[in-house]
């Protein structure tokens, strides 16, 4: 039997193995090539998108499919539009309340900077049209009113029943008056409803007549207090009024009281607080500026500050538990003004200074009740003031105490000159004047009394 030499067999085996490896490698390469070419989509098979097929065609120097360029342009335009919209959205964020407040303050500062010191001081006064013009009873506004406003650019006017005859007469008078003032005016009225209704008491005006606030309060229905504020605000705004000296926030807790009585919502401080807050909301919803009166509370007096010295013999803690409750509720509801009564509170202040001229009482209103709006005095022609102070003295003391607006000085020129002299002497700083005037301008801008810059 023939046997192959083992030395000759080994090289043959090696050769077979090598040939097998080469063939396997060629097969793998061929498989990879076939897989790659079968996976590549053709335009007829529907490429993923025009944007993916067009670059391939361009790189291969082929003509693009019909509509491919349009599709690509539309896609790019859509991307650009979305990008522009996103950029605009990022560049122009929605205006926030803080942005609006900042813009109002900036505008108020611009107006303030354009005013002389005398103009700034005049801005702190609201007077009757008779005080402004010297006319016995004002029922129209013309050349006399225009000249008077140029000479005495007050911050506002307050009208009474004698000034108001018919809707047309009232509207024209107020419109003309506003047009004569370089800075929009507060146009104020005492329109509480009940027995204090300068407009509502005139049937020719066609406004709603309300029962007394004590009757409203006795229902226990706060929606009725809201209705008072909302209705009065809406109705008097049509004539040109923008500021109401209402609601009364006094608690009628003294049966011997002759000045408040049924003007208050009642004798229960918590009920009065609810009613006052609801009335304030009604005024605010109507767009009417409103005023809480008469701080620190005129309800527990047995004399009338219209006719002489008036005091409340309560401690601060006693005031907190009764008188302050409605004022706090009204402040929390957003009241724009608080009127300081000419009421002395010796147990709190340590002397007989009226609250309207007391830094202590105004400090309590600002710091304890956190009222940051405008503080206005009650009428300065009331005997509680005129029996003890000249117009200049009362005005200076009010500003020194922290009052922003002085109502009805017995002598406008005397009060203005008194403040200017105090600034000259250094007993009132220019910064103190500007602090109040800036607030006044901000309120006027925020409420639309001063038109925004165009």
Short mmCIF file of C-alpha atoms in Angstrom, two decimals:
data_model
loop_
_atom_site.label_atom_id
_atom_site.label_comp_id
_atom_site.label_asym_id
_atom_site.label_seq_id
_atom_site.Cartn_x
_atom_site.Cartn_y
_atom_site.Cartn_z
CA UNK A 1 0.00 0.00 0.00
CA UNK A 2 1.45 3.34 -1.06
CA UNK A 3 1.76 5.94 1.78
CA UNK A 4 2.29 9.73 1.12
CA UNK A 5 5.32 11.30 2.69
CA UNK A 6 4.17 13.44 5.66
CA UNK A 7 6.71 16.13 4.81
CA UNK A 8 5.11 16.57 1.35
CA UNK A 9 1.48 16.59 2.76
CA UNK A 10 1.98 19.54 5.22
CA UNK A 11 2.64 22.30 2.61
CA UNK A 12 -0.47 21.17 0.66
CA UNK A 13 -2.65 21.57 3.76
CA UNK A 14 -1.24 25.03 4.37
CA UNK A 15 -2.05 26.03 0.81
CA UNK A 16 -5.64 24.81 1.09
CA UNK A 17 -6.19 26.76 4.27
CA UNK A 18 -4.80 29.95 2.74
CA UNK A 19 -6.96 29.55 -0.38
CA UNK A 20 -10.04 29.06 1.79
CA UNK A 21 -9.32 32.24 3.76
CA UNK A 22 -8.90 34.28 0.59
CA UNK A 23 -12.20 33.01 -0.78
CA UNK A 24 -13.98 33.81 2.48
CA UNK A 25 -12.60 37.35 2.42
CA UNK A 26 -13.75 37.89 -1.18
CA UNK A 27 -17.22 36.58 -0.31
CA UNK A 28 -17.54 38.93 2.67
CA UNK A 29 -16.48 41.92 0.54
CA UNK A 30 -18.99 41.02 -2.18
CA UNK A 31 -21.78 40.65 0.41
CA UNK A 32 -21.02 44.02 1.93
CA UNK A 33 -21.08 45.69 -1.50
CA UNK A 34 -24.44 44.14 -2.38
CA UNK A 35 -25.96 45.12 0.98
CA UNK A 36 -24.84 48.73 0.62
CA UNK A 37 -26.27 49.15 -2.87
CA UNK A 38 -29.57 47.44 -2.14
CA UNK A 39 -30.16 49.79 0.95
CA UNK A 40 -29.60 53.08 -0.92
CA UNK A 41 -33.05 54.52 -1.86
CA UNK A 42 -33.72 55.83 -5.33
CA UNK A 43 -35.85 58.91 -6.06
CA UNK A 44 -38.50 56.61 -7.46
CA UNK A 45 -38.62 54.71 -4.18
CA UNK A 46 -39.30 57.95 -2.28
CA UNK A 47 -36.35 59.48 -0.47
CA UNK A 48 -36.92 60.69 3.12
CA UNK A 49 -37.26 64.32 2.02
CA UNK A 50 -36.45 66.73 -0.74
CA UNK A 51 -33.79 68.24 1.46
CA UNK A 52 -31.97 64.86 1.66
CA UNK A 53 -32.27 64.04 -2.04
CA UNK A 54 -31.40 67.43 -3.49
CA UNK A 55 -27.85 67.62 -2.12
CA UNK A 56 -27.11 64.11 -3.49
CA UNK A 57 -28.40 65.06 -6.93
CA UNK A 58 -26.42 68.27 -6.87
CA UNK A 59 -23.25 66.49 -5.87
CA UNK A 60 -23.78 64.01 -8.65
CA UNK A 61 -24.48 66.77 -11.15
CA UNK A 62 -28.01 65.50 -11.86
CA UNK A 63 -31.16 67.54 -12.53
CA UNK A 64 -33.33 67.82 -9.42
CA UNK A 65 -36.79 66.33 -9.44
CA UNK A 66 -39.68 68.69 -10.34
CA UNK A 67 -40.80 70.64 -7.25
CA UNK A 68 -37.75 69.66 -5.21
CA UNK A 69 -36.28 73.18 -5.25
CA UNK A 70 -39.65 74.68 -4.30
CA UNK A 71 -40.03 72.19 -1.47
CA UNK A 72 -36.53 72.97 -0.26
CA UNK A 73 -37.17 76.75 -0.44
CA UNK A 74 -40.48 76.40 1.37
CA UNK A 75 -38.84 74.36 4.10
CA UNK A 76 -36.02 76.89 4.46
CA UNK A 77 -38.50 79.81 4.46
CA UNK A 78 -40.59 78.09 7.11
CA UNK A 79 -37.49 77.57 9.21
CA UNK A 80 -36.52 81.23 8.72
CA UNK A 81 -40.02 82.47 9.64
CA UNK A 82 -40.11 80.36 12.78
CA UNK A 83 -36.66 81.59 13.67
CA UNK A 84 -37.70 85.21 13.15
CA UNK A 85 -40.83 84.72 15.23
CA UNK A 86 -38.83 83.15 18.02
CA UNK A 87 -36.30 85.97 17.82
CA UNK A 88 -39.06 88.61 17.92
CA UNK A 89 -40.69 86.82 20.83
CA UNK A 90 -37.40 86.77 22.66
CA UNK A 91 -36.67 90.40 21.77
CA UNK A 92 -40.15 91.66 22.70
CA UNK A 93 -41.34 89.91 25.87
CA UNK A 94 -44.82 90.68 27.18
CA UNK A 95 -44.94 93.82 29.30
CA UNK A 96 -45.28 92.93 32.97
CA UNK A 97 -46.95 95.01 35.67
CA UNK A 98 -43.48 95.88 36.96
CA UNK A 99 -42.50 97.11 33.48
CA UNK A 100 -45.64 99.24 33.31
CA UNK A 101 -45.01 100.72 36.76
CA UNK A 102 -41.41 101.49 35.82
CA UNK A 103 -42.55 103.24 32.63
CA UNK A 104 -45.11 105.30 34.58
CA UNK A 105 -42.51 106.32 37.14
CA UNK A 106 -40.05 107.25 34.42
CA UNK A 107 -42.68 109.39 32.67
CA UNK A 108 -43.69 111.01 35.97
CA UNK A 109 -40.05 111.91 36.62
CA UNK A 110 -39.82 113.50 33.19
CA UNK A 111 -42.86 115.67 33.87
CA UNK A 112 -41.59 116.53 37.35
CA UNK A 113 -38.22 117.61 35.95
CA UNK A 114 -39.97 119.97 33.53
CA UNK A 115 -41.84 121.80 36.33
CA UNK A 116 -40.70 124.77 38.37
CA UNK A 117 -40.81 124.50 42.16
CA UNK A 118 -43.86 126.76 42.24
CA UNK A 119 -45.67 124.54 39.72
CA UNK A 120 -44.80 121.52 41.82
CA UNK A 121 -46.27 123.13 44.95
CA UNK A 122 -49.48 124.11 43.11
CA UNK A 123 -49.85 120.47 42.03
CA UNK A 124 -50.40 119.60 45.71
CA UNK A 125 -53.69 121.55 45.90
CA UNK A 126 -57.29 120.73 45.05
CA UNK A 127 -59.51 123.82 45.25
CA UNK A 128 -63.01 124.95 44.36
CA UNK A 129 -63.46 126.71 41.01
CA UNK A 130 -64.51 129.79 42.99
CA UNK A 131 -61.19 129.84 44.87
CA UNK A 132 -59.37 129.47 41.57
CA UNK A 133 -61.23 132.14 39.59
CA UNK A 134 -62.68 134.53 42.16
CA UNK A 135 -66.12 134.14 40.58
CA UNK A 136 -68.98 133.90 43.08
CA UNK A 137 -70.52 130.69 41.69
CA UNK A 138 -68.88 128.90 38.76
CA UNK A 139 -71.21 127.13 36.31
CA UNK A 140 -69.07 127.37 33.18
CA UNK A 141 -65.42 127.49 32.17
CA UNK A 142 -64.03 129.98 29.69
CA UNK A 143 -61.34 132.64 29.45
CA UNK A 144 -61.40 133.39 33.19
CA UNK A 145 -60.83 129.75 34.11
CA UNK A 146 -58.10 129.41 31.49
CA UNK A 147 -56.21 132.46 32.76
CA UNK A 148 -56.61 131.35 36.38
CA UNK A 149 -55.16 127.90 35.65
CA UNK A 150 -52.19 129.46 33.87
CA UNK A 151 -51.51 131.67 36.89
CA UNK A 152 -52.31 129.02 39.49
CA UNK A 153 -51.71 125.54 37.98
CA UNK A 154 -53.40 123.53 40.73
CA UNK A 155 -53.55 119.75 40.80
CA UNK A 156 -57.33 119.59 40.79
CA UNK A 157 -60.76 121.12 41.35
CA UNK A 158 -63.65 120.03 43.56
CA UNK A 159 -67.23 120.81 42.55
CA UNK A 160 -70.33 121.19 44.71
CA UNK A 161 -74.07 121.11 44.04
CA UNK A 162 -74.21 124.81 43.08
CA UNK A 163 -71.78 124.17 40.22
CA UNK A 164 -73.83 121.33 38.74
CA UNK A 165 -77.00 122.17 36.82
CA UNK A 166 -77.52 119.77 33.90
CA UNK A 167 -75.56 116.92 32.31
CA UNK A 168 -74.63 119.04 29.28
CA UNK A 169 -73.61 122.07 31.32
CA UNK A 170 -71.55 119.99 33.75
CA UNK A 171 -69.83 117.96 31.04
CA UNK A 172 -68.93 121.05 29.00
CA UNK A 173 -67.66 122.95 32.04
CA UNK A 174 -65.39 120.10 33.10
CA UNK A 175 -64.20 119.34 29.58
CA UNK A 176 -63.26 122.96 28.98
CA UNK A 177 -61.51 123.16 32.35
CA UNK A 178 -59.42 120.07 31.59
CA UNK A 179 -58.44 121.48 28.20
CA UNK A 180 -57.02 124.61 29.83
CA UNK A 181 -54.60 122.74 32.11
CA UNK A 182 -51.18 121.63 30.87
CA UNK A 183 -51.27 118.75 33.36
CA UNK A 184 -54.48 116.73 33.68
CA UNK A 185 -56.59 117.73 36.68
CA UNK A 186 -58.18 115.75 39.46
CA UNK A 187 -61.89 116.57 39.04
CA UNK A 188 -63.42 115.71 42.40
CA UNK A 189 -66.81 115.61 44.09
CA UNK A 190 -68.36 114.42 47.36
CA UNK A 191 -70.69 111.73 46.04
CA UNK A 192 -71.24 109.25 48.85
CA UNK A 193 -74.87 108.35 48.19
CA UNK A 194 -77.52 109.02 50.81
CA UNK A 195 -77.65 112.60 52.07
CA UNK A 196 -74.22 113.58 50.69
CA UNK A 197 -74.81 113.52 46.95
CA UNK A 198 -73.83 116.71 45.12
CA UNK A 199 -74.90 115.17 41.80
CA UNK A 200 -77.47 112.60 42.86
CA UNK A 201 -79.51 115.22 44.74
CA UNK A 202 -80.13 117.00 41.42
CA UNK A 203 -82.86 115.10 39.55
CA UNK A 204 -81.89 116.85 36.31
CA UNK A 205 -78.61 114.91 36.27
CA UNK A 206 -80.41 111.60 35.84
CA UNK A 207 -78.16 109.57 38.16
CA UNK A 208 -79.17 106.82 40.57
CA UNK A 209 -80.42 107.86 44.00
CA UNK A 210 -79.21 105.69 46.88
CA UNK A 211 -80.53 105.32 50.39
CA UNK A 212 -78.21 106.09 53.30
CA UNK A 213 -75.11 103.98 53.75
CA UNK A 214 -76.40 102.89 57.16
CA UNK A 215 -79.43 101.41 55.36
CA UNK A 216 -77.12 99.69 52.87
CA UNK A 217 -75.03 98.33 55.75
CA UNK A 218 -78.06 97.10 57.66
CA UNK A 219 -78.82 94.62 54.88
CA UNK A 220 -75.54 92.82 55.57
CA UNK A 221 -75.24 92.35 51.81
CA UNK A 222 -71.81 93.49 50.66
CA UNK A 223 -72.90 93.32 47.01
CA UNK A 224 -75.09 96.36 47.69
CA UNK A 225 -72.05 98.35 48.82
CA UNK A 226 -70.27 97.22 45.66
CA UNK A 227 -73.25 98.43 43.63
CA UNK A 228 -73.03 101.86 45.26
CA UNK A 229 -69.37 102.24 44.33
CA UNK A 230 -69.71 100.80 40.85
CA UNK A 231 -72.84 102.74 39.95
CA UNK A 232 -71.72 106.09 41.32
CA UNK A 233 -68.30 105.72 39.72
CA UNK A 234 -69.72 104.82 36.33
CA UNK A 235 -72.37 107.53 36.36
CA UNK A 236 -70.23 110.47 37.46
CA UNK A 237 -67.38 109.51 35.13
CA UNK A 238 -69.61 110.34 32.14
CA UNK A 239 -69.61 114.00 33.20
CA UNK A 240 -65.81 114.13 33.52
CA UNK A 241 -65.29 113.43 37.21
CA UNK A 242 -62.34 111.18 38.00
CA UNK A 243 -62.10 111.37 41.81
CA UNK A 244 -64.80 110.74 44.40
CA UNK A 245 -64.40 111.64 48.05
CA UNK A 246 -66.10 108.41 49.12
CA UNK A 247 -66.66 105.94 50.72
CA UNK A 248 -67.01 106.92 54.36
CA UNK A 249 -64.91 104.50 56.41
CA UNK A 250 -65.95 105.83 59.81
CA UNK A 251 -67.66 103.56 62.35
CA UNK A 252 -70.75 105.27 63.77
CA UNK A 253 -70.04 104.28 67.35
CA UNK A 254 -71.11 107.44 69.21
CA UNK A 255 -74.87 108.14 69.39
CA UNK A 256 -74.11 111.81 70.01
CA UNK A 257 -72.24 112.10 66.72
CA UNK A 258 -73.80 114.78 64.52
CA UNK A 259 -71.51 114.74 61.50
CA UNK A 260 -71.29 111.06 60.49
CA UNK A 261 -74.45 109.26 61.60
CA UNK A 262 -76.12 107.48 58.69
CA UNK A 263 -73.26 108.35 56.34
CA UNK A 264 -71.41 105.37 57.86
CA UNK A 265 -72.26 101.77 56.98
CA UNK A 266 -72.97 101.04 60.63
CA UNK A 267 -71.66 100.70 64.16
CA UNK A 268 -70.14 97.21 63.86
CA UNK A 269 -66.51 97.71 62.79
CA UNK A 270 -66.22 94.32 61.11
CA UNK A 271 -69.41 94.83 59.08
CA UNK A 272 -68.31 98.35 58.14
CA UNK A 273 -64.94 96.96 57.06
CA UNK A 274 -66.59 94.46 54.71
CA UNK A 275 -68.88 97.11 53.25
CA UNK A 276 -66.05 99.60 52.73
CA UNK A 277 -63.87 97.03 50.99
CA UNK A 278 -66.74 96.09 48.68
CA UNK A 279 -67.52 99.73 47.87
CA UNK A 280 -63.87 100.39 47.08
CA UNK A 281 -63.86 97.44 44.69
CA UNK A 282 -66.94 98.86 43.01
CA UNK A 283 -65.28 102.23 42.52
CA UNK A 284 -62.13 100.60 41.20
CA UNK A 285 -64.04 98.44 38.73
CA UNK A 286 -65.78 101.57 37.43
CA UNK A 287 -62.40 103.27 36.90
CA UNK A 288 -63.13 105.97 39.49
CA UNK A 289 -60.47 107.04 41.99
CA UNK A 290 -61.90 106.82 45.49
CA UNK A 291 -61.13 108.12 48.96
CA UNK A 292 -61.42 106.60 52.43
CA UNK A 293 -62.49 109.19 54.99
CA UNK A 294 -62.00 110.52 57.70
CA UNK A 295 -58.84 108.96 59.22
CA UNK A 296 -58.33 108.05 62.04
CA UNK A 297 -62.14 107.89 62.34
CA UNK A 298 -64.77 110.57 62.94
CA UNK A 299 -67.46 108.21 64.21
CA UNK A 300 -66.76 108.44 67.93
CA UNK A 301 -66.84 112.22 68.25
CA UNK A 302 -69.59 114.33 69.75
CA UNK A 303 -68.56 117.53 68.01
CA UNK A 304 -68.23 118.44 64.33
CA UNK A 305 -64.84 119.52 62.97
CA UNK A 306 -66.65 121.79 60.49
CA UNK A 307 -67.46 124.06 63.40
CA UNK A 308 -64.56 123.77 65.81
CA UNK A 309 -62.10 121.66 67.76
CA UNK A 310 -62.90 117.94 67.67
CA UNK A 311 -61.17 115.11 69.49
CA UNK A 312 -61.27 111.35 69.99
CA UNK A 313 -60.23 110.26 73.46
CA UNK A 314 -59.08 106.78 72.55
CA UNK A 315 -55.77 105.00 72.91
CA UNK A 316 -53.95 103.61 69.91
CA UNK A 317 -54.99 100.09 70.86
CA UNK A 318 -58.64 101.15 71.05
CA UNK A 319 -58.39 102.74 67.63
CA UNK A 320 -56.83 99.56 66.24
CA UNK A 321 -59.72 97.43 67.47
CA UNK A 322 -62.48 99.63 66.01
CA UNK A 323 -61.68 102.70 63.89
CA UNK A 324 -58.75 101.27 61.94
CA UNK A 325 -60.52 98.11 60.75
CA UNK A 326 -62.55 99.69 57.90
CA UNK A 327 -59.58 101.80 56.80
CA UNK A 328 -57.36 98.75 56.69
CA UNK A 329 -59.97 96.84 54.68
CA UNK A 330 -60.34 99.72 52.22
CA UNK A 331 -56.58 100.08 51.86
CA UNK A 332 -56.24 96.35 51.22
CA UNK A 333 -59.00 96.64 48.58
CA UNK A 334 -56.95 99.26 46.74
CA UNK A 335 -58.27 102.70 47.76
CA UNK A 336 -56.36 105.47 46.01
CA UNK A 337 -56.69 108.26 48.62
CA UNK A 338 -57.12 108.49 52.36
CA UNK A 339 -58.54 111.72 53.73
CA UNK A 340 -57.16 112.90 57.07
CA UNK A 341 -59.78 114.26 59.44
CA UNK A 342 -59.20 117.40 61.50
CA UNK A 343 -59.58 115.25 64.60
CA UNK A 344 -57.22 115.54 67.54
CA UNK A 345 -56.14 112.27 69.18
CA UNK A 346 -54.28 113.40 72.33
CA UNK A 347 -53.97 109.89 73.80
CA UNK A 348 -51.90 108.94 70.75
CA UNK A 349 -50.09 112.13 69.73
CA UNK A 350 -49.61 113.63 73.20
CA UNK A 351 -51.04 117.00 72.08
CA UNK A 352 -54.06 118.59 70.40
CA UNK A 353 -52.68 118.72 66.87
CA UNK A 354 -55.33 117.63 64.34
CA UNK A 355 -54.58 114.31 62.65
CA UNK A 356 -54.42 116.16 59.31
CA UNK A 357 -51.35 118.03 60.56
CA UNK A 358 -49.84 115.25 62.68
CA UNK A 359 -46.71 113.40 61.61
CA UNK A 360 -47.54 110.79 64.25
CA UNK A 361 -50.96 109.96 62.80
CA UNK A 362 -49.74 110.05 59.22
CA UNK A 363 -46.83 107.82 60.23
CA UNK A 364 -49.30 105.28 61.65
CA UNK A 365 -51.30 105.37 58.42
CA UNK A 366 -48.18 104.83 56.33
CA UNK A 367 -46.26 102.39 58.49
CA UNK A 368 -48.88 100.42 60.43
CA UNK A 369 -51.73 100.35 57.92
CA UNK A 370 -49.24 100.30 55.03
CA UNK A 371 -51.02 102.92 52.94
CA UNK A 372 -48.79 103.96 50.04
CA UNK A 373 -51.34 106.00 48.09
CA UNK A 374 -52.16 109.70 48.28
CA UNK A 375 -52.94 111.31 51.63
CA UNK A 376 -55.25 114.31 51.39
CA UNK A 377 -56.50 116.65 54.10
CA UNK A 378 -60.13 117.29 54.75
CA UNK A 379 -61.25 120.77 53.67
CA UNK A 380 -58.96 123.38 55.18
CA UNK A 381 -61.79 125.93 55.45
CA UNK A 382 -63.30 123.98 58.35
CA UNK A 383 -63.23 125.73 61.68
CA UNK A 384 -61.12 123.04 63.34
CA UNK A 385 -58.31 124.48 61.19
CA UNK A 386 -59.20 128.13 60.57
CA UNK A 387 -59.83 128.80 64.27
CA UNK A 388 -56.22 127.89 65.09
CA UNK A 389 -54.04 128.34 62.00
CA UNK A 390 -53.54 130.67 59.08
CA UNK A 391 -53.73 129.19 55.60
CA UNK A 392 -49.94 129.30 55.31
CA UNK A 393 -49.35 127.71 58.72
CA UNK A 394 -51.80 124.88 58.08
CA UNK A 395 -50.33 124.14 54.66
CA UNK A 396 -46.76 124.06 55.95
CA UNK A 397 -47.66 121.82 58.89
CA UNK A 398 -49.57 119.45 56.60
CA UNK A 399 -46.62 119.08 54.21
CA UNK A 400 -44.17 118.66 57.08
CA UNK A 401 -46.41 115.93 58.52
CA UNK A 402 -46.41 114.00 55.24
CA UNK A 403 -49.62 115.06 53.48
CA UNK A 404 -49.57 114.83 49.67
CA UNK A 405 -52.63 116.89 48.73
CA UNK A 406 -54.19 119.88 50.51
CA UNK A 407 -57.92 120.36 50.01
CA UNK A 408 -59.58 123.78 49.86
CA UNK A 409 -57.17 126.13 51.64
CA UNK A 410 -58.85 129.32 52.83
CA UNK A 411 -56.26 131.22 50.77
CA UNK A 412 -54.64 129.39 47.88
CA UNK A 413 -51.95 131.98 47.26
CA UNK A 414 -51.26 132.28 50.98
CA UNK A 415 -50.87 128.50 51.34
CA UNK A 416 -48.61 128.20 48.28
CA UNK A 417 -46.45 131.11 49.37
CA UNK A 418 -46.21 129.65 52.87
CA UNK A 419 -44.80 126.39 51.51
CA UNK A 420 -42.40 128.18 49.14
CA UNK A 421 -41.13 130.30 52.03
CA UNK A 422 -40.66 127.18 54.15
CA UNK A 423 -38.56 125.64 51.37
CA UNK A 424 -36.53 128.81 51.14
CA UNK A 425 -35.98 128.77 54.90
CA UNK A 426 -35.07 125.08 54.89
CA UNK A 427 -37.94 123.85 57.06
CA UNK A 428 -39.34 121.91 54.09
CA UNK A 429 -36.97 120.30 51.60
CA UNK A 430 -37.40 120.33 47.84
CA UNK A 431 -37.17 116.53 48.01
CA UNK A 432 -40.19 116.45 50.33
CA UNK A 433 -42.24 118.41 47.80
CA UNK A 434 -41.09 116.23 44.92
CA UNK A 435 -41.88 113.04 46.83
CA UNK A 436 -45.58 114.00 46.92
CA UNK A 437 -45.72 115.47 43.42
CA UNK A 438 -44.15 112.35 41.93
CA UNK A 439 -46.89 110.25 43.56
CA UNK A 440 -49.57 112.61 42.27
CA UNK A 441 -48.22 112.41 38.72
CA UNK A 442 -47.97 108.62 38.91
CA UNK A 443 -51.62 108.32 40.00
CA UNK A 444 -52.69 110.66 37.21
CA UNK A 445 -50.73 108.67 34.64
CA UNK A 446 -51.95 105.32 35.91
CA UNK A 447 -55.60 106.43 35.85
CA UNK A 448 -55.37 108.14 32.46
CA UNK A 449 -55.84 111.68 33.79
CA UNK A 450 -52.51 112.45 32.15
CA UNK A 451 -52.30 110.88 28.72
CA UNK A 452 -49.30 108.60 28.14
CA UNK A 453 -46.46 109.92 26.00
CA UNK A 454 -47.15 109.40 22.30
#
